[in-house]
Amino acid sequence: MNILKNYINGEWVDSVSGEVLDVINPATMEVLAKVPTGDKTATDVEHAVACAHEAYLAWKDLPVLKRIQPLFKLKYLLEQHTDELAATITMESGKTLAESKGEIQRAIENVEVASAAPMLLQSEFLENVATGIDEYMIRQALGVTACIAPFNFPAMISFWFLPYAIACGNSMVVKPSEKVPLTMMKIFELIDQLDIPKGLLNMVHGGKGSVDAILDHPDIKSVSFVGSTPVARYVYSRAAASGKRVQAQGGAKNPVVVLPDADIEMTSQIISDSVYGCAGQRCLAASVVITVDDNKKIREALYESSKARSVGYGLNQGVEMGPVITRESKLRIEGLIAQGEKEGGSVLLDGRSATIKGYEQGNFIRPTIIENLPLEGELLKTEIFGPVMSLLHMKTVEDAIAYINRGKFGNMACLFTSSGASARKFRNQAMAGNVGINIGVAAPMAQFPFSGWKDSFFGDLHGQSRHAIEFFTQTKVVIERWPKEWTRKF
């Protein structure tokens, strides 16, 4: 069985660790490869960081126009290999092929935006801030940076960070999720074709051992992370304690509010796509749907659109939703549905014990709807990360906003309405970093930061866009005076 290698200093090298985990196709349960893990992977991190530091010393002094040249080729390679990469994402993560192709497109868009670094890095200059004195600010690279990626987007999320980091003059160590390492392996096969210094971009495998090594290493200057809230808090605290700049995206609950004036057919389909896309395993999945003024028609439409969703292996034609990532995830999600019943909720649509013909051992859960959950119950406070819709009913949009703002998460909130006044009120008052109006997944495009509030984000600057440029640089203010009597005459 293939034991995956690390990519360090421009070469594919074996891990020093003898421990491995199986990489499993969640639909077929086929073992695709074995990935290194264990405490000894910390040594791999040491090696990668040492090489990254040497590469950074040369790379940071190159003109920015030269630093972005490899990004143009990277964009081309990603476009040329989209089908291959998408198939790999589907095999190791369970997504549908359409979802996987969409993920690669989002990665490409971040490469495109990062290519604007010559403009985005321009800073500020003030002439005669005082008599004969000029003052200006410049941005300089941090050094070695690190990205710790989650399983649910094996390609896209690393590209919230990677192209911006190198465009700004940094080097990077990428740690893909041990559950889905094959996609990043294929991406690094493309990176190997770029004209960049050896050691500029490195990839190391592993679990907690390699993560802790990244968080503690004194030569790593920043850490970018996406995952659950408990782990995001851990990453932020430990990395910040060692003096690093950190951006750690956490979990979410993502309420969606439907007003009586919303278009029923369009709204129900968009919400279903939001709840069940990627089998609900994304931090912008709608998980709580709030109908205002006892809207029975939207309830019926959501039930029908959920029930009709085609579930199966993502490589097969016509499939709209794949499996969840592991057997443990399947059992956890089914346990949370049972917990909702114990709390007094009614299961309107039950997706437990799903069996897909030809994939009977796969980690499948069909779309599930629970309603009448108590507002202060634990399930409405817990990130399910699966294809489960919690359906609530409230009297007014003000009640819905108040409920949203009491929650501990603040990743996304959405409103469906035909009223501009209601939309404006919701946009201004909902305490969430990403707000959608008649949008089911309020995922910012690459030109904007991927925001997040409260327990959904730890740090300050977010991934993507100008925020990423600011995160991967440090500012230096220069105050300059050249008295005439000091000026050498030639």
GROMACS .gro file of N, CA and C in nm, residues 138-249:
model
  336
  138ILE      N    1   0.577   5.102   0.478
  138ILE     CA    2   0.602   4.994   0.383
  138ILE      C    3   0.562   4.862   0.447
  139ARG      N    4   0.534   4.764   0.362
  139ARG     CA    5   0.499   4.630   0.408
  139ARG      C    6   0.610   4.533   0.372
  140GLN      N    7   0.650   4.453   0.470
  140GLN     CA    8   0.755   4.355   0.448
  140GLN      C    9   0.708   4.217   0.493
  141ALA      N   10   0.766   4.116   0.433
  141ALA     CA   11   0.726   3.977   0.460
  141ALA      C   12   0.754   3.939   0.604
  142LEU      N   13   0.679   3.839   0.652
  142LEU     CA   14   0.695   3.790   0.789
  142LEU      C   15   0.810   3.691   0.802
  143GLY      N   16   0.818   3.596   0.707
  143GLY     CA   17   0.915   3.488   0.716
  143GLY      C   18   0.851   3.356   0.678
  144VAL      N   19   0.872   3.254   0.759
  144VAL     CA   20   0.810   3.123   0.735
  144VAL      C   21   0.667   3.127   0.790
  145THR      N   22   0.572   3.089   0.708
  145THR     CA   23   0.432   3.083   0.750
  145THR      C   24   0.383   2.939   0.742
  146ALA      N   25   0.269   2.911   0.805
  146ALA     CA   26   0.215   2.775   0.805
  146ALA      C   27   0.065   2.778   0.786
  147CYS      N   28   0.015   2.675   0.718
  147CYS     CA   29  -0.128   2.657   0.697
  147CYS      C   30  -0.166   2.517   0.742
  148ILE      N   31  -0.267   2.508   0.829
  148ILE     CA   32  -0.320   2.380   0.876
  148ILE      C   33  -0.461   2.368   0.821
  149ALA      N   34  -0.481   2.277   0.726
  149ALA     CA   35  -0.605   2.271   0.649
  149ALA      C   36  -0.701   2.165   0.704
  150PRO      N   37  -0.832   2.184   0.685
  150PRO     CA   38  -0.932   2.088   0.731
  150PRO      C   39  -0.966   1.985   0.624
  151PHE      N   40  -1.050   1.888   0.659
  151PHE     CA   41  -1.085   1.782   0.565
  151PHE      C   42  -1.192   1.823   0.465
  152ASN      N   43  -1.275   1.920   0.500
  152ASN     CA   44  -1.395   1.943   0.419
  152ASN      C   45  -1.369   2.017   0.289
  153PHE      N   46  -1.257   2.088   0.279
  153PHE     CA   47  -1.217   2.151   0.153
  153PHE      C   48  -1.069   2.123   0.131
  154PRO      N   49  -1.035   2.008   0.077
  154PRO     CA   50  -0.894   1.966   0.066
  154PRO      C   51  -0.808   2.058  -0.018
  155ALA      N   52  -0.870   2.133  -0.111
  155ALA     CA   53  -0.793   2.222  -0.198
  155ALA      C   54  -0.816   2.368  -0.166
  156MET      N   55  -0.942   2.410  -0.159
  156MET     CA   56  -0.975   2.553  -0.157
  156MET      C   57  -0.915   2.628  -0.039
  157ILE      N   58  -0.928   2.574   0.080
  157ILE     CA   59  -0.895   2.654   0.198
  157ILE      C   60  -0.746   2.687   0.205
  158SER      N   61  -0.660   2.597   0.163
  158SER     CA   62  -0.517   2.630   0.161
  158SER      C   63  -0.490   2.749   0.070
  159PHE      N   64  -0.575   2.767  -0.031
  159PHE     CA   65  -0.555   2.878  -0.124
  159PHE      C   66  -0.614   3.009  -0.074
  160TRP      N   67  -0.679   3.009   0.041
  160TRP     CA   68  -0.709   3.135   0.108
  160TRP      C   69  -0.579   3.202   0.155
  161PHE      N   70  -0.474   3.122   0.165
  161PHE     CA   71  -0.350   3.167   0.229
  161PHE      C   72  -0.227   3.154   0.138
  162LEU      N   73  -0.207   3.039   0.078
  162LEU     CA   74  -0.081   3.007   0.008
  162LEU      C   75  -0.041   3.109  -0.097
  163PRO      N   76  -0.125   3.144  -0.194
  163PRO     CA   77  -0.077   3.237  -0.297
  163PRO      C   78  -0.045   3.376  -0.243
  164TYR      N   79  -0.119   3.421  -0.142
  164TYR     CA   80  -0.093   3.551  -0.082
  164TYR      C   81   0.040   3.550  -0.006
  165ALA      N   82   0.066   3.441   0.064
  165ALA     CA   83   0.189   3.432   0.143
  165ALA      C   84   0.312   3.447   0.055
  166ILE      N   85   0.317   3.373  -0.055
  166ILE     CA   86   0.439   3.381  -0.137
  166ILE      C   87   0.443   3.510  -0.218
  167ALA      N   88   0.328   3.564  -0.257
  167ALA     CA   89   0.327   3.692  -0.329
  167ALA      C   90   0.384   3.803  -0.242
  168CYS      N   91   0.363   3.792  -0.111
  168CYS     CA   92   0.412   3.893  -0.016
  168CYS      C   93   0.557   3.871   0.023
  169GLY      N   94   0.619   3.762  -0.022
  169GLY     CA   95   0.760   3.739   0.006
  169GLY      C   96   0.789   3.636   0.112
  170ASN      N   97   0.688   3.563   0.156
  170ASN     CA   98   0.706   3.461   0.259
  170ASN      C   99   0.728   3.323   0.197
  171SER      N  100   0.768   3.229   0.280
  171SER     CA  101   0.764   3.087   0.245
  171SER      C  102   0.654   3.023   0.328
  172MET      N  103   0.619   2.897   0.296
  172MET     CA  104   0.507   2.834   0.367
  172MET      C  105   0.526   2.684   0.382
  173VAL      N  106   0.476   2.634   0.496
  173VAL     CA  107   0.464   2.491   0.522
  173VAL      C  108   0.314   2.460   0.531
  174VAL      N  109   0.267   2.369   0.448
  174VAL     CA  110   0.126   2.330   0.445
  174VAL      C  111   0.110   2.195   0.511
  175LYS      N  112   0.013   2.184   0.604
  175LYS     CA  113  -0.020   2.057   0.668
  175LYS      C  114  -0.163   2.021   0.630
  176PRO      N  115  -0.182   1.932   0.530
  176PRO     CA  116  -0.319   1.894   0.493
  176PRO      C  117  -0.381   1.805   0.599
  177SER      N  118  -0.513   1.794   0.596
  177SER     CA  119  -0.580   1.702   0.688
  177SER      C  120  -0.536   1.560   0.658
  178GLU      N  121  -0.511   1.485   0.764
  178GLU     CA  122  -0.473   1.345   0.747
  178GLU      C  123  -0.586   1.260   0.691
  179LYS      N  124  -0.708   1.313   0.694
  179LYS     CA  125  -0.822   1.240   0.636
  179LYS      C  126  -0.827   1.252   0.484
  180VAL      N  127  -0.774   1.363   0.430
  180VAL     CA  128  -0.784   1.390   0.285
  180VAL      C  129  -0.653   1.448   0.230
  181PRO      N  130  -0.543   1.375   0.239
  181PRO     CA  131  -0.414   1.431   0.197
  181PRO      C  132  -0.385   1.420   0.048
  182LEU      N  133  -0.462   1.340  -0.025
  182LEU     CA  134  -0.427   1.309  -0.163
  182LEU      C  135  -0.443   1.428  -0.256
  183THR      N  136  -0.543   1.512  -0.232
  183THR     CA  137  -0.563   1.630  -0.316
  183THR      C  138  -0.443   1.723  -0.307
  184MET      N  139  -0.396   1.751  -0.187
  184MET     CA  140  -0.282   1.840  -0.173
  184MET      C  141  -0.155   1.777  -0.229
  185MET      N  142  -0.145   1.644  -0.222
  185MET     CA  143  -0.033   1.576  -0.288
  185MET      C  144  -0.032   1.608  -0.438
  186LYS      N  145  -0.147   1.600  -0.501
  186LYS     CA  146  -0.155   1.627  -0.645
  186LYS      C  147  -0.129   1.774  -0.675
  187ILE      N  148  -0.174   1.862  -0.587
  187ILE     CA  149  -0.146   2.004  -0.607
  187ILE      C  150   0.003   2.032  -0.595
  188PHE      N  151   0.069   1.965  -0.503
  188PHE     CA  152   0.214   1.985  -0.490
  188PHE      C  153   0.291   1.922  -0.607
  189GLU      N  154   0.233   1.825  -0.674
  189GLU     CA  155   0.294   1.777  -0.799
  189GLU      C  156   0.292   1.888  -0.904
  190LEU      N  157   0.189   1.971  -0.901
  190LEU     CA  158   0.183   2.087  -0.989
  190LEU      C  159   0.279   2.196  -0.943
  191ILE      N  160   0.283   2.220  -0.813
  191ILE     CA  161   0.375   2.320  -0.757
  191ILE      C  162   0.520   2.285  -0.791
  192ASP      N  163   0.549   2.156  -0.799
  192ASP     CA  164   0.685   2.111  -0.832
  192ASP      C  165   0.727   2.158  -0.971
  193GLN      N  166   0.631   2.195  -1.055
  193GLN     CA  167   0.662   2.241  -1.190
  193GLN      C  168   0.687   2.392  -1.196
  194LEU      N  169   0.669   2.461  -1.085
  194LEU     CA  170   0.686   2.607  -1.083
  194LEU      C  171   0.833   2.644  -1.071
  195ASP      N  172   0.865   2.760  -1.123
  195ASP     CA  173   1.002   2.813  -1.114
  195ASP      C  174   1.014   2.895  -0.985
  196ILE      N  175   1.026   2.824  -0.874
  196ILE     CA  176   1.041   2.888  -0.743
  196ILE      C  177   1.157   2.822  -0.670
  197PRO      N  178   1.216   2.891  -0.572
  197PRO     CA  179   1.327   2.830  -0.498
  197PRO      C  180   1.284   2.704  -0.424
  198LYS      N  181   1.373   2.608  -0.416
  198LYS     CA  182   1.346   2.489  -0.336
  198LYS      C  183   1.323   2.531  -0.191
  199GLY      N  184   1.222   2.474  -0.131
  199GLY     CA  185   1.192   2.506   0.008
  199GLY      C  186   1.094   2.618   0.027
  200LEU      N  187   1.056   2.686  -0.082
  200LEU     CA  188   0.961   2.797  -0.067
  200LEU      C  189   0.824   2.746  -0.024
  201LEU      N  190   0.781   2.636  -0.084
  201LEU     CA  191   0.654   2.573  -0.047
  201LEU      C  192   0.681   2.428  -0.010
  202ASN      N  193   0.635   2.390   0.108
  202ASN     CA  194   0.659   2.256   0.160
  202ASN      C  195   0.529   2.198   0.211
  203MET      N  196   0.520   2.065   0.211
  203MET     CA  197   0.402   1.997   0.263
  203MET      C  198   0.445   1.884   0.355
  204VAL      N  199   0.387   1.881   0.476
  204VAL     CA  200   0.416   1.774   0.571
  204VAL      C  201   0.284   1.711   0.617
  205HIS      N  202   0.286   1.580   0.632
  205HIS     CA  203   0.168   1.508   0.678
  205HIS      C  204   0.172   1.493   0.830
  206GLY      N  205   0.060   1.444   0.883
  206GLY     CA  206   0.056   1.414   1.025
  206GLY      C  207  -0.073   1.460   1.090
  207GLY      N  208  -0.082   1.432   1.219
  207GLY     CA  209  -0.196   1.472   1.299
  207GLY      C  210  -0.153   1.574   1.403
  208LYS      N  211  -0.188   1.549   1.528
  208LYS     CA  212  -0.160   1.644   1.635
  208LYS      C  213  -0.010   1.666   1.655
  209GLY      N  214   0.070   1.563   1.631
  209GLY     CA  215   0.214   1.578   1.649
  209GLY      C  216   0.273   1.684   1.558
  210SER      N  217   0.236   1.682   1.432
  210SER     CA  218   0.287   1.783   1.340
  210SER      C  219   0.223   1.919   1.364
  211VAL      N  220   0.096   1.920   1.405
  211VAL     CA  221   0.029   2.047   1.435
  211VAL      C  222   0.098   2.118   1.551
  212ASP      N  223   0.121   2.046   1.659
  212ASP     CA  224   0.186   2.108   1.776
  212ASP      C  225   0.326   2.156   1.742
  213ALA      N  226   0.396   2.083   1.657
  213ALA     CA  227   0.530   2.126   1.616
  213ALA      C  228   0.523   2.258   1.540
  214ILE      N  229   0.421   2.273   1.458
  214ILE     CA  230   0.401   2.400   1.386
  214ILE      C  231   0.368   2.513   1.483
  215LEU      N  232   0.279   2.486   1.578
  215LEU     CA  233   0.236   2.590   1.671
  215LEU      C  234   0.350   2.638   1.760
  216ASP      N  235   0.446   2.550   1.788
  216ASP     CA  236   0.553   2.583   1.883
  216ASP      C  237   0.682   2.630   1.817
  217HIS      N  238   0.699   2.606   1.688
  217HIS     CA  239   0.829   2.632   1.625
  217HIS      C  240   0.861   2.781   1.623
  218PRO      N  241   0.977   2.820   1.675
  218PRO     CA  242   1.009   2.963   1.685
  218PRO      C  243   1.030   3.032   1.551
  219ASP      N  244   1.063   2.957   1.446
  219ASP     CA  245   1.088   3.019   1.316
  219ASP      C  246   0.962   3.033   1.231
  220ILE      N  247   0.851   2.977   1.276
  220ILE     CA  248   0.724   2.998   1.206
  220ILE      C  249   0.660   3.125   1.262
  221LYS      N  250   0.634   3.220   1.175
  221LYS     CA  251   0.588   3.352   1.219
  221LYS      C  252   0.437   3.369   1.216
  222SER      N  253   0.367   3.285   1.140
  222SER     CA  254   0.221   3.295   1.137
  222SER      C  255   0.160   3.158   1.112
  223VAL      N  256   0.037   3.141   1.162
  223VAL     CA  257  -0.037   3.017   1.143
  223VAL      C  258  -0.178   3.051   1.095
  224SER      N  259  -0.219   2.986   0.988
  224SER     CA  260  -0.355   2.999   0.934
  224SER      C  261  -0.424   2.864   0.950
  225PHE      N  262  -0.543   2.866   1.011
  225PHE     CA  263  -0.611   2.740   1.045
  225PHE      C  264  -0.760   2.753   1.018
  226VAL      N  265  -0.821   2.642   0.975
  226VAL     CA  266  -0.967   2.632   0.965
  226VAL      C  267  -1.007   2.496   1.022
  227GLY      N  268  -1.109   2.496   1.109
  227GLY     CA  269  -1.155   2.371   1.169
  227GLY      C  270  -1.267   2.398   1.268
  228SER      N  271  -1.283   2.309   1.363
  228SER     CA  272  -1.387   2.325   1.464
  228SER      C  273  -1.348   2.433   1.565
  229THR      N  274  -1.447   2.484   1.637
  229THR     CA  275  -1.420   2.590   1.735
  229THR      C  276  -1.326   2.545   1.847
  230PRO      N  277  -1.344   2.427   1.908
  230PRO     CA  278  -1.250   2.388   2.014
  230PRO      C  279  -1.106   2.381   1.964
  231VAL      N  280  -1.085   2.329   1.845
  231VAL     CA  281  -0.949   2.319   1.793
  231VAL      C  282  -0.898   2.456   1.750
  232ALA      N  283  -0.985   2.538   1.693
  232ALA     CA  284  -0.944   2.674   1.654
  232ALA      C  285  -0.898   2.753   1.776
  233ARG      N  286  -0.971   2.739   1.886
  233ARG     CA  287  -0.933   2.808   2.009
  233ARG      C  288  -0.797   2.757   2.060
  234TYR      N  289  -0.778   2.627   2.051
  234TYR     CA  290  -0.650   2.566   2.093
  234TYR      C  291  -0.535   2.617   2.006
  235VAL      N  292  -0.555   2.615   1.875
  235VAL     CA  293  -0.452   2.661   1.782
  235VAL      C  294  -0.418   2.807   1.808
  236TYR      N  295  -0.522   2.889   1.823
  236TYR     CA  296  -0.499   3.032   1.846
  236TYR      C  297  -0.421   3.055   1.975
  237SER      N  298  -0.464   2.991   2.083
  237SER     CA  299  -0.401   3.014   2.213
  237SER      C  300  -0.256   2.967   2.214
  238ARG      N  301  -0.233   2.847   2.162
  238ARG     CA  302  -0.097   2.792   2.169
  238ARG      C  303  -0.002   2.864   2.074
  239ALA      N  304  -0.048   2.894   1.953
  239ALA     CA  305   0.039   2.964   1.859
  239ALA      C  306   0.066   3.107   1.903
  240ALA      N  307  -0.037   3.176   1.953
  240ALA     CA  308  -0.018   3.313   1.999
  240ALA      C  309   0.076   3.318   2.119
  241ALA      N  310   0.068   3.216   2.204
  241ALA     CA  311   0.156   3.211   2.321
  241ALA      C  312   0.303   3.200   2.281
  242SER      N  313   0.329   3.146   2.163
  242SER     CA  314   0.468   3.137   2.116
  242SER      C  315   0.503   3.254   2.024
  243GLY      N  316   0.421   3.359   2.027
  243GLY     CA  317   0.454   3.483   1.958
  243GLY      C  318   0.414   3.490   1.812
  244LYS      N  319   0.326   3.401   1.768
  244LYS     CA  320   0.289   3.397   1.627
  244LYS      C  321   0.166   3.483   1.598
  245ARG      N  322   0.159   3.530   1.477
  245ARG     CA  323   0.037   3.589   1.424
  245ARG      C  324  -0.056   3.474   1.385
  246VAL      N  325  -0.185   3.481   1.424
  246VAL     CA  326  -0.275   3.367   1.403
  246VAL      C  327  -0.408   3.414   1.344
  247GLN      N  328  -0.459   3.335   1.252
  247GLN     CA  329  -0.598   3.347   1.206
  247GLN      C  330  -0.656   3.206   1.213
  248ALA      N  331  -0.756   3.187   1.298
  248ALA     CA  332  -0.812   3.054   1.322
  248ALA      C  333  -0.963   3.058   1.305
  249GLN      N  334  -1.010   3.001   1.195
  249GLN     CA  335  -1.153   2.997   1.165
  249GLN      C  336  -1.215   2.877   1.236
   0.00000   0.00000   0.00000
